[in-house]
CSV table of C-alpha atoms in Angstrom, one decimal:
chain,number,residue,atom,x,y,z
R,24,MET,CA,4.4,44.6,4.9
R,25,LYS,CA,1.4,46.3,6.3
R,26,SER,CA,3.1,47.0,9.6
R,27,CYS,CA,6.2,48.4,7.8
R,28,LYS,CA,4.1,50.8,5.7
R,29,GLU,CA,1.9,51.9,8.6
R,30,THR,CA,4.3,52.1,11.6
R,31,HIS,CA,8.0,52.3,10.4
R,32,GLU,CA,8.7,56.0,10.3
R,33,HIS,CA,12.2,55.6,8.9
R,34,CYS,CA,11.1,53.3,6.1
R,35,ASN,CA,8.3,55.8,5.2
R,36,ALA,CA,10.7,58.8,5.3
R,37,LEU,CA,13.1,56.9,3.1
R,38,GLU,CA,10.3,56.0,0.6
R,39,ASP,CA,9.2,59.7,0.5
R,40,SER,CA,12.7,60.9,-0.2
R,41,LEU,CA,13.5,58.5,-3.0
R,42,LYS,CA,13.4,59.9,-6.5
R,43,THR,CA,13.3,56.7,-8.4
R,44,SER,CA,11.3,56.1,-11.6
R,45,CYS,CA,9.8,53.0,-13.0
R,46,PRO,CA,12.1,50.4,-14.7
R,47,THR,CA,12.2,50.5,-18.5
R,48,ARG,CA,10.1,47.3,-18.5
R,49,LEU,CA,8.0,45.3,-16.1
R,50,LEU,CA,6.0,42.2,-16.1
R,51,GLU,CA,2.3,43.0,-15.6
R,52,ILE,CA,0.8,40.1,-13.6
R,53,SER,CA,-2.7,41.4,-12.9
R,54,GLN,CA,-4.2,39.0,-15.5
R,55,THR,CA,-3.8,35.2,-15.7
R,56,ILE,CA,-1.2,35.5,-18.4
R,57,PRO,CA,1.8,37.8,-17.6
R,58,ARG,CA,3.0,40.2,-20.2
R,59,LEU,CA,5.9,42.5,-20.7
R,60,VAL,CA,5.0,46.2,-20.6
R,61,CYS,CA,7.0,49.4,-21.0
R,62,PRO,CA,5.7,52.0,-18.5
R,63,PRO,CA,5.4,55.6,-19.9
R,64,ALA,CA,8.1,58.1,-18.8
R,65,GLY,CA,7.4,59.5,-15.4
R,66,ALA,CA,5.0,56.6,-14.4
R,67,HIS,CA,5.1,55.5,-10.8
R,68,LEU,CA,3.9,51.9,-10.4
R,69,ALA,CA,4.2,49.6,-7.4
R,70,TYR,CA,6.3,46.6,-8.3
R,71,THR,CA,8.1,43.6,-6.8
R,72,ALA,CA,11.7,42.6,-7.7
R,73,LEU,CA,13.2,39.1,-7.7
R,74,SER,CA,16.7,38.2,-6.6
R,75,HIS,CA,17.6,34.6,-7.6
R,76,CYS,CA,20.3,32.4,-9.1
R,77,TRP,CA,20.1,31.6,-12.8
R,78,GLY,CA,22.0,28.3,-12.4
R,79,GLY,CA,23.6,26.4,-15.2
R,80,GLY,CA,20.7,26.2,-17.5
R,81,LEU,CA,19.6,29.7,-18.5
R,82,PRO,CA,16.0,30.5,-17.6
R,83,ILE,CA,13.5,31.9,-20.1
R,84,LYS,CA,14.7,35.3,-21.3
R,85,THR,CA,13.7,38.1,-23.5
R,86,ILE,CA,15.7,38.5,-26.7
R,87,SER,CA,15.2,40.6,-29.7
R,88,SER,CA,13.3,37.9,-31.6
R,89,ASN,CA,10.7,37.2,-28.9
R,90,PHE,CA,10.3,40.8,-27.5
R,91,LEU,CA,7.0,41.4,-29.2
R,92,ASP,CA,5.7,37.9,-28.3
R,93,HIS,CA,6.5,38.6,-24.6
R,94,GLN,CA,4.6,41.9,-24.9
R,95,ALA,CA,1.6,39.9,-26.0
R,96,GLY,CA,1.8,37.4,-23.2
R,97,ILE,CA,4.0,34.8,-21.6
R,98,ASP,CA,2.6,31.4,-20.8
R,99,MET,CA,3.0,30.7,-17.1
R,100,SER,CA,3.9,27.1,-17.8
R,101,SER,CA,7.0,28.3,-19.7
R,102,LEU,CA,8.3,30.1,-16.6
R,103,PRO,CA,10.6,28.3,-14.2
R,104,GLN,CA,9.2,27.6,-10.7
R,105,THR,CA,11.1,30.4,-9.0
R,106,TYR,CA,9.5,32.9,-11.3
R,107,ARG,CA,6.0,31.4,-10.8
R,108,ASP,CA,6.4,31.5,-7.0
R,109,ALA,CA,7.7,35.1,-7.1
R,110,ILE,CA,4.6,36.1,-9.1
R,111,THR,CA,2.4,34.3,-6.6
R,112,VAL,CA,4.0,36.3,-3.8
R,113,SER,CA,3.5,39.6,-5.6
R,114,ARG,CA,-0.1,38.8,-6.4
R,115,ARG,CA,-0.8,37.8,-2.8
R,116,LEU,CA,0.6,41.2,-1.7
R,117,GLY,CA,-1.6,43.0,-4.1
R,118,ILE,CA,1.2,44.2,-6.3
R,119,ASP,CA,0.4,43.9,-10.0
R,120,TYR,CA,3.9,44.3,-11.5
R,121,ILE,CA,7.2,42.4,-11.0
R,122,TRP,CA,10.8,43.0,-12.3
R,123,ILE,CA,12.7,39.9,-13.3
R,124,ASP,CA,16.1,40.5,-14.8
R,125,SER,CA,16.1,37.8,-17.6
R,126,LEU,CA,12.7,39.0,-18.8
R,127,CYS,CA,12.9,42.7,-18.4
R,128,ILE,CA,16.4,43.2,-20.0
R,129,ILE,CA,16.8,42.3,-23.7
R,130,GLN,CA,19.6,39.8,-23.2
R,131,ASP,CA,21.1,39.8,-26.7
R,132,ASP,CA,21.1,43.6,-27.1
R,133,ALA,CA,24.5,44.8,-25.7
R,134,GLU,CA,23.3,48.5,-25.6
R,135,ASP,CA,20.1,47.6,-23.7
R,136,TRP,CA,22.0,45.3,-21.3
R,137,ALA,CA,24.6,48.0,-20.5
R,138,ARG,CA,21.9,50.7,-20.0
R,139,GLU,CA,19.7,48.5,-17.8
R,140,ALA,CA,22.7,47.3,-15.7
R,141,SER,CA,23.6,50.9,-15.0
R,142,ARG,CA,20.1,51.5,-13.6
R,143,MET,CA,20.1,48.5,-11.2
R,144,ALA,CA,20.3,50.8,-8.1
R,145,SER,CA,17.1,52.5,-9.2
R,146,VAL,CA,15.3,49.2,-10.0
R,147,TYR,CA,15.9,47.6,-6.6
R,148,GLU,CA,15.6,50.7,-4.5
R,149,GLY,CA,12.3,51.5,-6.2
R,150,ALA,CA,10.8,48.1,-5.6
R,151,GLN,CA,8.1,47.8,-2.9
R,152,ILE,CA,9.8,44.6,-1.8
R,153,THR,CA,12.4,42.1,-3.2
R,154,VAL,CA,11.6,38.4,-3.2
R,155,VAL,CA,14.9,36.7,-2.4
R,156,ALA,CA,15.0,33.0,-3.5
R,157,ALA,CA,17.9,32.1,-1.2
R,158,TRP,CA,17.8,28.4,-0.9
R,159,GLY,CA,17.5,27.4,-4.6
R,160,ARG,CA,20.5,26.8,-6.9
R,161,ASP,CA,18.6,27.6,-10.1
R,162,GLY,CA,15.2,28.7,-11.4
R,163,SER,CA,13.7,25.2,-11.0
R,164,SER,CA,14.0,25.2,-7.2
R,165,GLY,CA,11.3,27.7,-6.5
R,166,CYS,CA,10.8,29.9,-3.5
R,167,PHE,CA,8.6,27.7,-1.3
R,168,HIS,CA,10.3,25.0,0.8
R,169,HIS,CA,8.8,22.6,3.3
R,170,PRO,CA,11.6,21.4,5.6
R,171,LYS,CA,11.0,18.5,7.9
R,172,PRO,CA,11.4,19.3,11.6
R,173,THR,CA,14.7,18.3,12.9
R,174,LEU,CA,13.2,16.3,15.8
R,175,VAL,CA,9.6,15.3,16.7
R,176,ILE,CA,8.8,14.2,20.2
R,177,GLU,CA,5.4,12.6,21.0
R,178,ALA,CA,4.5,13.5,24.6
R,179,PHE,CA,1.8,11.3,26.1
R,180,GLU,CA,-0.2,12.9,28.8
R,181,LYS,CA,-2.7,10.9,30.9
R,182,ASN,CA,-6.0,12.7,31.6
R,183,ASN,CA,-6.6,12.0,35.3
R,184,GLN,CA,-10.0,13.7,35.2
R,185,SER,CA,-11.5,11.0,33.0
R,186,THR,CA,-12.8,7.8,34.5
R,187,SER,CA,-12.0,5.9,31.4
R,188,GLY,CA,-8.3,6.9,31.7
R,189,THR,CA,-8.2,8.5,28.3
R,190,VAL,CA,-4.7,9.1,27.0
R,191,THR,CA,-4.2,12.2,24.8
R,192,THR,CA,-1.2,12.7,22.6
R,193,LYS,CA,0.5,16.0,22.1
R,194,ARG,CA,3.2,16.5,19.5
R,195,LEU,CA,6.1,18.7,20.4
R,196,PHE,CA,8.3,20.1,17.6
R,197,LEU,CA,11.9,21.0,18.4
R,198,ARG,CA,14.6,22.5,16.2
R,199,PRO,CA,17.9,24.4,16.7
R,200,ARG,CA,17.6,28.1,17.3
R,201,PRO,CA,18.0,29.8,13.9
R,202,ASP,CA,21.3,31.4,13.1
R,203,THR,CA,21.0,35.0,11.9
R,204,ARG,CA,23.9,34.3,9.5
R,205,PHE,CA,21.6,32.0,7.5
R,206,LEU,CA,22.2,33.7,4.2
R,207,LYS,CA,25.9,32.8,4.3
R,208,ARG,CA,25.0,29.1,3.8
R,209,SER,CA,22.9,29.8,0.7
R,210,HIS,CA,24.0,29.4,-2.9
R,211,LEU,CA,22.6,32.9,-3.5
R,212,SER,CA,25.5,34.3,-1.4
R,213,THR,CA,28.1,32.8,-3.7
R,214,ARG,CA,26.9,34.8,-6.7
R,215,ALA,CA,28.2,38.3,-7.4
R,216,TRP,CA,25.1,39.8,-9.1
R,217,THR,CA,22.9,39.1,-6.1
R,218,PHE,CA,25.1,41.1,-3.7
R,219,GLN,CA,23.8,44.5,-4.9
R,220,GLU,CA,20.2,43.2,-5.4
R,221,VAL,CA,19.9,42.5,-1.7
R,222,SER,CA,22.0,45.5,-0.6
R,223,LEU,CA,19.9,48.0,-2.6
R,224,SER,CA,16.5,46.7,-1.7
R,225,ARG,CA,14.5,48.6,1.0
R,226,ARG,CA,12.5,45.6,1.9
R,227,VAL,CA,13.3,41.9,1.4
R,228,VAL,CA,11.5,38.7,2.2
R,229,VAL,CA,14.0,35.9,2.2
R,230,PHE,CA,12.9,32.4,1.3
R,231,SER,CA,15.5,30.4,3.2
R,232,ASP,CA,15.8,26.6,3.6
R,233,ASP,CA,14.2,26.7,7.0
R,234,GLN,CA,11.7,29.6,7.1
R,235,LEU,CA,11.0,33.1,5.9
R,236,TYR,CA,13.0,36.2,7.0
R,237,TRP,CA,11.9,39.8,6.7
R,238,GLN,CA,14.3,42.8,6.6
R,239,CYS,CA,13.5,46.4,6.0
R,240,THR,CA,15.4,49.5,7.0
R,241,THR,CA,13.8,49.2,10.5
R,242,LEU,CA,13.3,45.6,11.3
R,243,LEU,CA,14.8,42.1,10.9
R,244,GLU,CA,12.5,39.3,11.9
R,245,SER,CA,12.1,35.6,11.3
R,246,GLU,CA,8.9,33.7,10.6
R,247,ASP,CA,9.0,32.0,14.0
R,248,LYS,CA,9.9,35.3,15.8
R,249,LEU,CA,13.1,33.7,17.4
R,250,VAL,CA,15.1,36.3,15.4
R,251,SER,CA,14.0,39.8,15.9
R,252,ALA,CA,15.9,43.1,15.9
R,253,ASN,CA,14.7,46.7,15.7
R,254,HIS,CA,18.1,48.3,15.6
R,255,LEU,CA,19.8,46.9,12.6
R,256,GLU,CA,23.1,48.8,12.7
R,257,GLY,CA,25.8,46.3,13.5
R,258,ILE,CA,23.6,43.3,13.4
R,259,ASN,CA,25.6,40.4,11.9
R,260,ASN,CA,22.8,38.8,9.9
R,261,ALA,CA,24.9,38.0,6.7
R,262,LEU,CA,22.6,40.2,4.6
R,263,PRO,CA,24.9,42.7,2.8
R,264,SER,CA,24.9,45.7,5.1
R,265,LEU,CA,26.3,48.6,3.0
R,266,GLY,CA,23.0,49.6,1.7
R,267,LEU,CA,21.4,49.4,5.1
R,268,THR,CA,24.2,51.6,6.6
R,269,ILE,CA,23.9,54.2,3.9
R,270,ARG,CA,20.2,54.5,4.6
R,271,GLN,CA,20.7,55.4,8.2
R,272,ALA,CA,20.1,59.1,9.0
R,273,GLU,CA,23.6,60.2,10.1
R,274,LEU,CA,26.8,58.3,10.3
R,275,PRO,CA,30.4,59.3,10.7
R,276,THR,CA,32.4,59.2,7.4
R,277,TRP,CA,34.7,56.5,8.8
R,278,ASP,CA,31.7,54.2,9.3
R,279,LEU,CA,30.7,54.5,5.7
R,280,TYR,CA,34.2,53.8,4.4
R,281,TYR,CA,34.5,50.9,6.8
R,282,GLU,CA,31.3,49.4,5.4
R,283,TRP,CA,32.6,50.1,1.9
R,284,GLY,CA,35.7,48.1,2.6
R,285,MET,CA,33.7,45.2,4.1
R,286,ALA,CA,31.4,45.3,1.1
R,287,CYS,CA,34.2,45.1,-1.4
R,288,ASP,CA,35.8,42.2,0.5
R,289,ALA,CA,32.5,40.3,0.6
R,290,TYR,CA,31.8,41.0,-3.0
R,291,ALA,CA,35.3,39.8,-4.1
R,292,ARG,CA,34.6,36.4,-2.6
R,293,ARG,CA,31.6,35.8,-4.9
R,294,GLN,CA,31.6,34.2,-8.3
R,295,LEU,CA,30.7,35.5,-11.8
R,296,THR,CA,29.8,33.5,-14.9
R,297,PHE,CA,31.3,36.3,-17.0
R,298,PRO,CA,34.3,38.0,-15.5
R,299,LYS,CA,33.7,41.1,-17.6
R,300,ASP,CA,30.6,41.8,-15.4
R,301,LYS,CA,32.9,42.5,-12.4
R,302,PHE,CA,32.2,46.2,-12.3
R,303,ALA,CA,28.7,46.1,-13.7
R,304,ALA,CA,27.5,43.8,-10.9
R,305,LEU,CA,28.7,46.3,-8.3
R,306,ALA,CA,27.8,49.5,-10.2
R,307,GLY,CA,24.5,50.1,-8.4
R,308,VAL,CA,26.1,49.8,-4.9
R,309,THR,CA,28.9,52.1,-6.1
R,310,GLN,CA,26.4,54.7,-7.3
R,311,VAL,CA,24.5,54.7,-4.0
R,312,PHE,CA,27.7,54.9,-2.0
Protein backbone atom coordinates (compact mmCIF):
# COMPACT_ATOMS: atom_id res chain seq x y z
CA MET A 1 0.00 0.00 0.00
CA LYS A 2 2.80 2.37 0.94
CA SER A 3 4.74 1.49 -2.21
CA CYS A 4 1.67 2.03 -4.40
CA LYS A 5 1.00 5.46 -2.94
CA GLU A 6 4.64 6.56 -3.14
CA THR A 7 5.96 5.02 -6.37
CA HIS A 8 3.12 4.08 -8.74
CA GLU A 9 2.76 7.09 -11.02
CA HIS A 10 -0.23 5.68 -12.91
CA CYS A 11 -2.10 4.84 -9.70
CA ASN A 12 -1.46 8.31 -8.31
CA ALA A 13 -2.49 10.02 -11.56
CA LEU A 14 -5.69 7.99 -11.56
CA GLU A 15 -6.44 8.92 -7.96
CA ASP A 16 -5.88 12.62 -8.71
CA SER A 17 -8.20 12.46 -11.71
CA LEU A 18 -11.11 10.78 -9.92
CA LYS A 19 -14.02 12.99 -8.98
CA THR A 20 -15.65 10.61 -6.55
CA SER A 21 -17.43 11.71 -3.40
CA CYS A 22 -17.96 9.89 -0.12
CA PRO A 23 -20.61 7.17 -0.01
CA THR A 24 -23.91 8.15 1.59
CA ARG A 25 -23.01 6.12 4.68
CA LEU A 26 -19.86 4.60 6.13
CA LEU A 27 -18.92 2.63 9.21
CA GLU A 28 -16.63 4.65 11.44
CA ILE A 29 -14.21 2.18 13.05
CA SER A 30 -11.75 4.50 14.78
CA GLN A 31 -13.29 3.61 18.15
CA THR A 32 -13.75 0.20 19.76
CA ILE A 33 -17.43 0.08 18.80
CA PRO A 34 -18.15 0.75 15.09
CA ARG A 35 -21.01 3.07 14.25
CA LEU A 36 -22.86 4.05 11.10
CA VAL A 37 -22.21 7.65 10.01
CA CYS A 38 -23.51 9.88 7.23
CA PRO A 39 -20.64 12.05 5.93
CA PRO A 40 -21.63 15.63 5.03
CA ALA A 41 -21.99 16.53 1.37
CA GLY A 42 -18.64 17.18 -0.25
CA ALA A 43 -16.65 15.34 2.42
CA HIS A 44 -13.56 13.42 1.33
CA LEU A 45 -12.80 10.58 3.73
CA ALA A 46 -10.38 7.69 3.19
CA TYR A 47 -12.28 4.41 3.47
CA THR A 48 -11.96 0.70 2.76
CA ALA A 49 -14.60 -1.35 0.92
CA LEU A 50 -15.45 -5.03 1.37
CA SER A 51 -16.27 -7.53 -1.38
CA HIS A 52 -17.70 -10.76 0.02
CA CYS A 53 -20.35 -13.46 -0.33
CA TRP A 54 -23.44 -13.08 1.80
CA GLY A 55 -24.16 -16.81 1.73
CA GLY A 56 -27.42 -18.53 2.58
CA GLY A 57 -27.92 -16.90 5.96
CA LEU A 58 -28.16 -13.15 5.56
CA PRO A 59 -25.57 -11.26 7.60
CA ILE A 60 -26.43 -8.43 9.94
CA LYS A 61 -28.00 -5.61 7.96
CA THR A 62 -29.29 -2.10 8.37
CA ILE A 63 -33.05 -1.75 8.04
CA SER A 64 -35.39 1.11 8.82
CA SER A 65 -36.11 -0.12 12.36
CA ASN A 66 -32.46 -0.35 13.49
CA PHE A 67 -31.00 2.57 11.51
CA LEU A 68 -30.78 4.87 14.53
CA ASP A 69 -29.39 2.05 16.69
CA HIS A 70 -26.61 1.44 14.17
CA GLN A 71 -25.75 5.14 14.25
CA ALA A 72 -25.29 4.87 18.00
CA GLY A 73 -23.04 1.82 17.71
CA ILE A 74 -22.83 -1.78 16.53
CA ASP A 75 -21.47 -4.40 18.89
CA MET A 76 -18.47 -6.13 17.27
CA SER A 77 -19.69 -9.48 18.58
CA SER A 78 -22.85 -9.11 16.44
CA LEU A 79 -20.82 -8.85 13.24
CA PRO A 80 -19.93 -11.94 11.19
CA GLN A 81 -16.26 -12.94 11.11
CA THR A 82 -15.65 -11.59 7.61
CA TYR A 83 -16.80 -8.13 8.70
CA ARG A 84 -14.63 -8.24 11.82
CA ASP A 85 -11.58 -9.31 9.79
CA ALA A 86 -12.15 -6.57 7.19
CA ILE A 87 -12.37 -4.00 10.00
CA THR A 88 -9.10 -5.36 11.43
CA VAL A 89 -7.41 -4.97 8.03
CA SER A 90 -8.70 -1.41 7.66
CA ARG A 91 -7.55 -0.43 11.12
CA ARG A 92 -4.09 -1.93 10.57
CA LEU A 93 -3.81 0.16 7.40
CA GLY A 94 -4.74 3.26 9.39
CA ILE A 95 -8.07 3.77 7.59
CA ASP A 96 -10.85 4.81 9.96
CA TYR A 97 -13.87 4.11 7.75
CA ILE A 98 -15.18 1.09 5.88
CA TRP A 99 -18.07 0.52 3.46
CA ILE A 100 -19.97 -2.76 3.81
CA ASP A 101 -23.03 -3.21 1.62
CA SER A 102 -25.44 -4.83 4.08
CA LEU A 103 -24.77 -2.16 6.71
CA CYS A 104 -24.41 0.97 4.58
CA ILE A 105 -27.55 0.46 2.46
CA ILE A 106 -30.97 0.41 4.12
CA GLN A 107 -31.99 -3.03 2.96
CA ASP A 108 -35.78 -2.74 3.37
CA ASP A 109 -36.03 0.70 1.71
CA ALA A 110 -36.52 0.16 -2.04
CA GLU A 111 -35.74 3.77 -2.91
CA ASP A 112 -32.54 3.83 -0.86
CA TRP A 113 -31.45 0.47 -2.28
CA ALA A 114 -32.00 1.63 -5.89
CA ARG A 115 -30.19 4.92 -5.28
CA GLU A 116 -27.19 3.30 -3.60
CA ALA A 117 -26.97 0.49 -6.16
CA SER A 118 -26.68 3.11 -8.90
CA ARG A 119 -23.72 4.69 -7.06
CA MET A 120 -21.74 1.46 -6.79
CA ALA A 121 -19.12 2.59 -9.31
CA SER A 122 -18.35 5.65 -7.23
CA VAL A 123 -18.24 3.64 -4.00
CA TYR A 124 -15.67 1.09 -5.16
CA GLU A 125 -13.64 3.50 -7.28
CA GLY A 126 -13.44 5.89 -4.36
CA ALA A 127 -12.20 3.32 -1.84
CA GLN A 128 -8.53 3.42 -0.92
CA ILE A 129 -8.52 -0.37 -1.13
CA THR A 130 -11.06 -3.19 -1.39
CA VAL A 131 -10.72 -6.21 0.89
CA VAL A 132 -11.76 -9.24 -1.19
CA ALA A 133 -12.82 -12.22 0.94
CA ALA A 134 -12.34 -14.73 -1.87
CA TRP A 135 -12.18 -18.10 -0.16
CA GLY A 136 -15.22 -17.92 2.13
CA ARG A 137 -18.72 -18.99 1.16
CA ASP A 138 -20.48 -16.70 3.65
CA GLY A 139 -19.88 -14.13 6.36
CA SER A 140 -18.86 -16.71 8.95
CA SER A 141 -15.75 -17.77 6.98
CA GLY A 142 -13.69 -14.67 7.65
CA CYS A 143 -10.79 -13.37 5.60
CA PHE A 144 -7.83 -14.97 7.34
CA HIS A 145 -6.99 -18.53 6.43
CA HIS A 146 -4.11 -20.71 7.61
CA PRO A 147 -3.52 -23.43 5.01
CA LYS A 148 -1.34 -26.41 5.78
CA PRO A 149 1.69 -26.73 3.50
CA THR A 150 1.10 -29.35 0.81
CA LEU A 151 4.32 -31.16 1.65
CA VAL A 152 6.83 -30.92 4.48
CA ILE A 153 10.28 -32.45 4.10
CA GLU A 154 12.67 -32.71 7.05
CA ALA A 155 16.24 -32.50 5.77
CA PHE A 156 18.87 -33.82 8.19
CA GLU A 157 22.29 -32.27 7.82
CA LYS A 158 25.25 -33.58 9.79
CA ASN A 159 27.55 -30.89 11.09
CA ASN A 160 31.05 -32.22 10.30
CA GLN A 161 32.72 -29.36 12.15
CA SER A 162 31.49 -30.61 15.50
CA THR A 163 33.46 -33.27 17.37
CA SER A 164 30.28 -34.47 18.97
CA GLY A 165 28.72 -35.16 15.57
CA THR A 166 25.76 -32.89 16.23
CA VAL A 167 22.88 -33.41 13.83
CA THR A 168 20.82 -30.32 12.98
CA THR A 169 17.40 -30.45 11.43
CA LYS A 170 16.19 -28.04 8.79
CA ARG A 171 12.60 -28.04 7.61
CA LEU A 172 11.93 -27.43 3.94
CA PHE A 173 8.43 -26.43 2.84
CA LEU A 174 7.31 -27.19 -0.71
CA ARG A 175 4.09 -26.37 -2.52
CA PRO A 176 2.92 -26.06 -6.13
CA ARG A 177 3.64 -22.85 -7.94
CA PRO A 178 0.55 -20.64 -7.50
CA ASP A 179 -1.84 -20.37 -10.41
CA THR A 180 -2.59 -16.76 -11.35
CA ARG A 181 -6.14 -17.85 -12.17
CA PHE A 182 -6.70 -18.46 -8.47
CA LEU A 183 -9.88 -16.42 -8.28
CA LYS A 184 -11.72 -18.68 -10.73
CA ARG A 185 -11.73 -21.40 -8.11
CA SER A 186 -13.29 -19.24 -5.43
CA HIS A 187 -16.94 -19.09 -4.49
CA LEU A 188 -16.72 -15.31 -4.82
CA SER A 189 -16.30 -15.71 -8.59
CA THR A 190 -19.68 -17.44 -8.90
CA ARG A 191 -21.62 -14.44 -7.57
CA ALA A 192 -22.82 -11.68 -9.89
CA TRP A 193 -22.61 -8.73 -7.49
CA THR A 194 -18.93 -9.28 -6.74
CA PHE A 195 -17.99 -8.93 -10.43
CA GLN A 196 -18.27 -5.17 -10.49
CA GLU A 197 -16.94 -4.79 -6.95
CA VAL A 198 -13.57 -6.20 -8.01
CA SER A 199 -13.67 -4.63 -11.49
CA LEU A 200 -14.22 -1.10 -10.21
CA SER A 201 -11.74 -1.14 -7.34
CA ARG A 202 -8.44 0.65 -7.92
CA ARG A 203 -6.64 -1.50 -5.37
CA VAL A 204 -7.60 -4.92 -4.05
CA VAL A 205 -6.07 -7.26 -1.50
CA VAL A 206 -7.42 -10.74 -2.11
CA PHE A 207 -7.65 -13.18 0.78
CA SER A 208 -7.45 -16.44 -1.16
CA ASP A 209 -7.30 -19.99 0.17
CA ASP A 210 -3.53 -20.18 -0.13
CA GLN A 211 -2.17 -16.66 0.44
CA LEU A 212 -2.74 -12.95 -0.13
CA TYR A 213 -2.71 -11.31 -3.55
CA TRP A 214 -2.38 -7.61 -4.31
CA GLN A 215 -3.57 -5.86 -7.43
CA CYS A 216 -3.65 -2.19 -8.29
CA THR A 217 -3.63 -0.50 -11.69
CA THR A 218 0.17 -0.95 -11.81
CA LEU A 219 1.05 -4.20 -10.07
CA LEU A 220 -0.16 -7.76 -9.49
CA GLU A 221 1.81 -9.58 -6.78
CA SER A 222 1.37 -12.59 -4.52
CA GLU A 223 2.41 -12.77 -0.90
CA ASP A 224 5.26 -15.20 -1.67
CA LYS A 225 6.38 -13.11 -4.69
CA LEU A 226 6.11 -16.10 -7.05
CA VAL A 227 3.42 -14.18 -8.94
CA SER A 228 4.50 -10.69 -9.93
CA ALA A 229 3.60 -8.59 -12.97
CA ASN A 230 4.19 -4.90 -13.58
CA HIS A 231 2.40 -4.74 -16.93
CA LEU A 232 -1.13 -5.87 -16.30
CA GLU A 233 -2.66 -5.52 -19.75
CA GLY A 234 -3.45 -8.98 -21.03
CA ILE A 235 -2.42 -10.80 -17.84
CA ASN A 236 -4.77 -13.76 -17.36
CA ASN A 237 -5.18 -13.56 -13.60
CA ALA A 238 -8.94 -14.24 -13.42
CA LEU A 239 -9.61 -10.91 -11.75
CA PRO A 240 -12.23 -9.10 -13.88
CA SER A 241 -10.17 -7.07 -16.34
CA LEU A 242 -12.61 -4.55 -17.83
CA GLY A 243 -12.08 -1.93 -15.14
CA LEU A 244 -8.32 -2.41 -15.41
CA THR A 245 -8.46 -1.99 -19.19
CA ILE A 246 -10.55 1.18 -19.02
CA ARG A 247 -8.08 2.69 -16.57
CA GLN A 248 -5.17 2.41 -19.02
CA ALA A 249 -4.11 5.71 -20.58
CA GLU A 250 -4.91 5.06 -24.24
CA LEU A 251 -6.34 2.01 -25.93
CA PRO A 252 -7.89 1.40 -29.36
CA THR A 253 -11.68 1.39 -29.36
CA TRP A 254 -11.77 -2.22 -30.50
CA ASP A 255 -9.80 -3.25 -27.38
CA LEU A 256 -12.43 -1.66 -25.15
CA TYR A 257 -15.30 -3.35 -26.98
CA TYR A 258 -13.48 -6.69 -26.88
CA GLU A 259 -13.10 -6.35 -23.11
CA TRP A 260 -16.76 -5.36 -22.81
CA GLY A 261 -17.78 -8.53 -24.64
CA MET A 262 -15.54 -10.66 -22.44
CA ALA A 263 -16.93 -8.95 -19.34
CA CYS A 264 -20.54 -9.60 -20.35
CA ASP A 265 -19.73 -13.25 -21.07
CA ALA A 266 -18.02 -13.68 -17.69
CA TYR A 267 -20.82 -11.86 -15.88
CA ALA A 268 -23.53 -14.00 -17.53
CA ARG A 269 -21.96 -17.14 -16.03
CA ARG A 270 -22.44 -15.87 -12.48
CA GLN A 271 -25.41 -16.38 -10.18
CA LEU A 272 -27.92 -14.03 -8.60
CA THR A 273 -30.14 -14.69 -5.60
CA PHE A 274 -32.69 -12.29 -7.09
CA PRO A 275 -32.87 -12.34 -10.92
CA LYS A 276 -34.34 -8.82 -10.89
CA ASP A 277 -30.86 -7.56 -9.86
CA LYS A 278 -29.41 -8.59 -13.22
CA PHE A 279 -28.87 -5.05 -14.54
CA ALA A 280 -28.32 -3.37 -11.17
CA ALA A 281 -25.38 -5.67 -10.40
CA LEU A 282 -23.65 -4.56 -13.62
CA ALA A 283 -24.73 -0.90 -13.57
CA GLY A 284 -21.49 0.38 -12.09
CA VAL A 285 -19.33 -1.31 -14.73
CA THR A 286 -21.69 -0.12 -17.46
CA GLN A 287 -21.42 3.45 -16.21
CA VAL A 288 -17.61 3.37 -16.18
CA PHE A 289 -17.49 1.76 -19.63
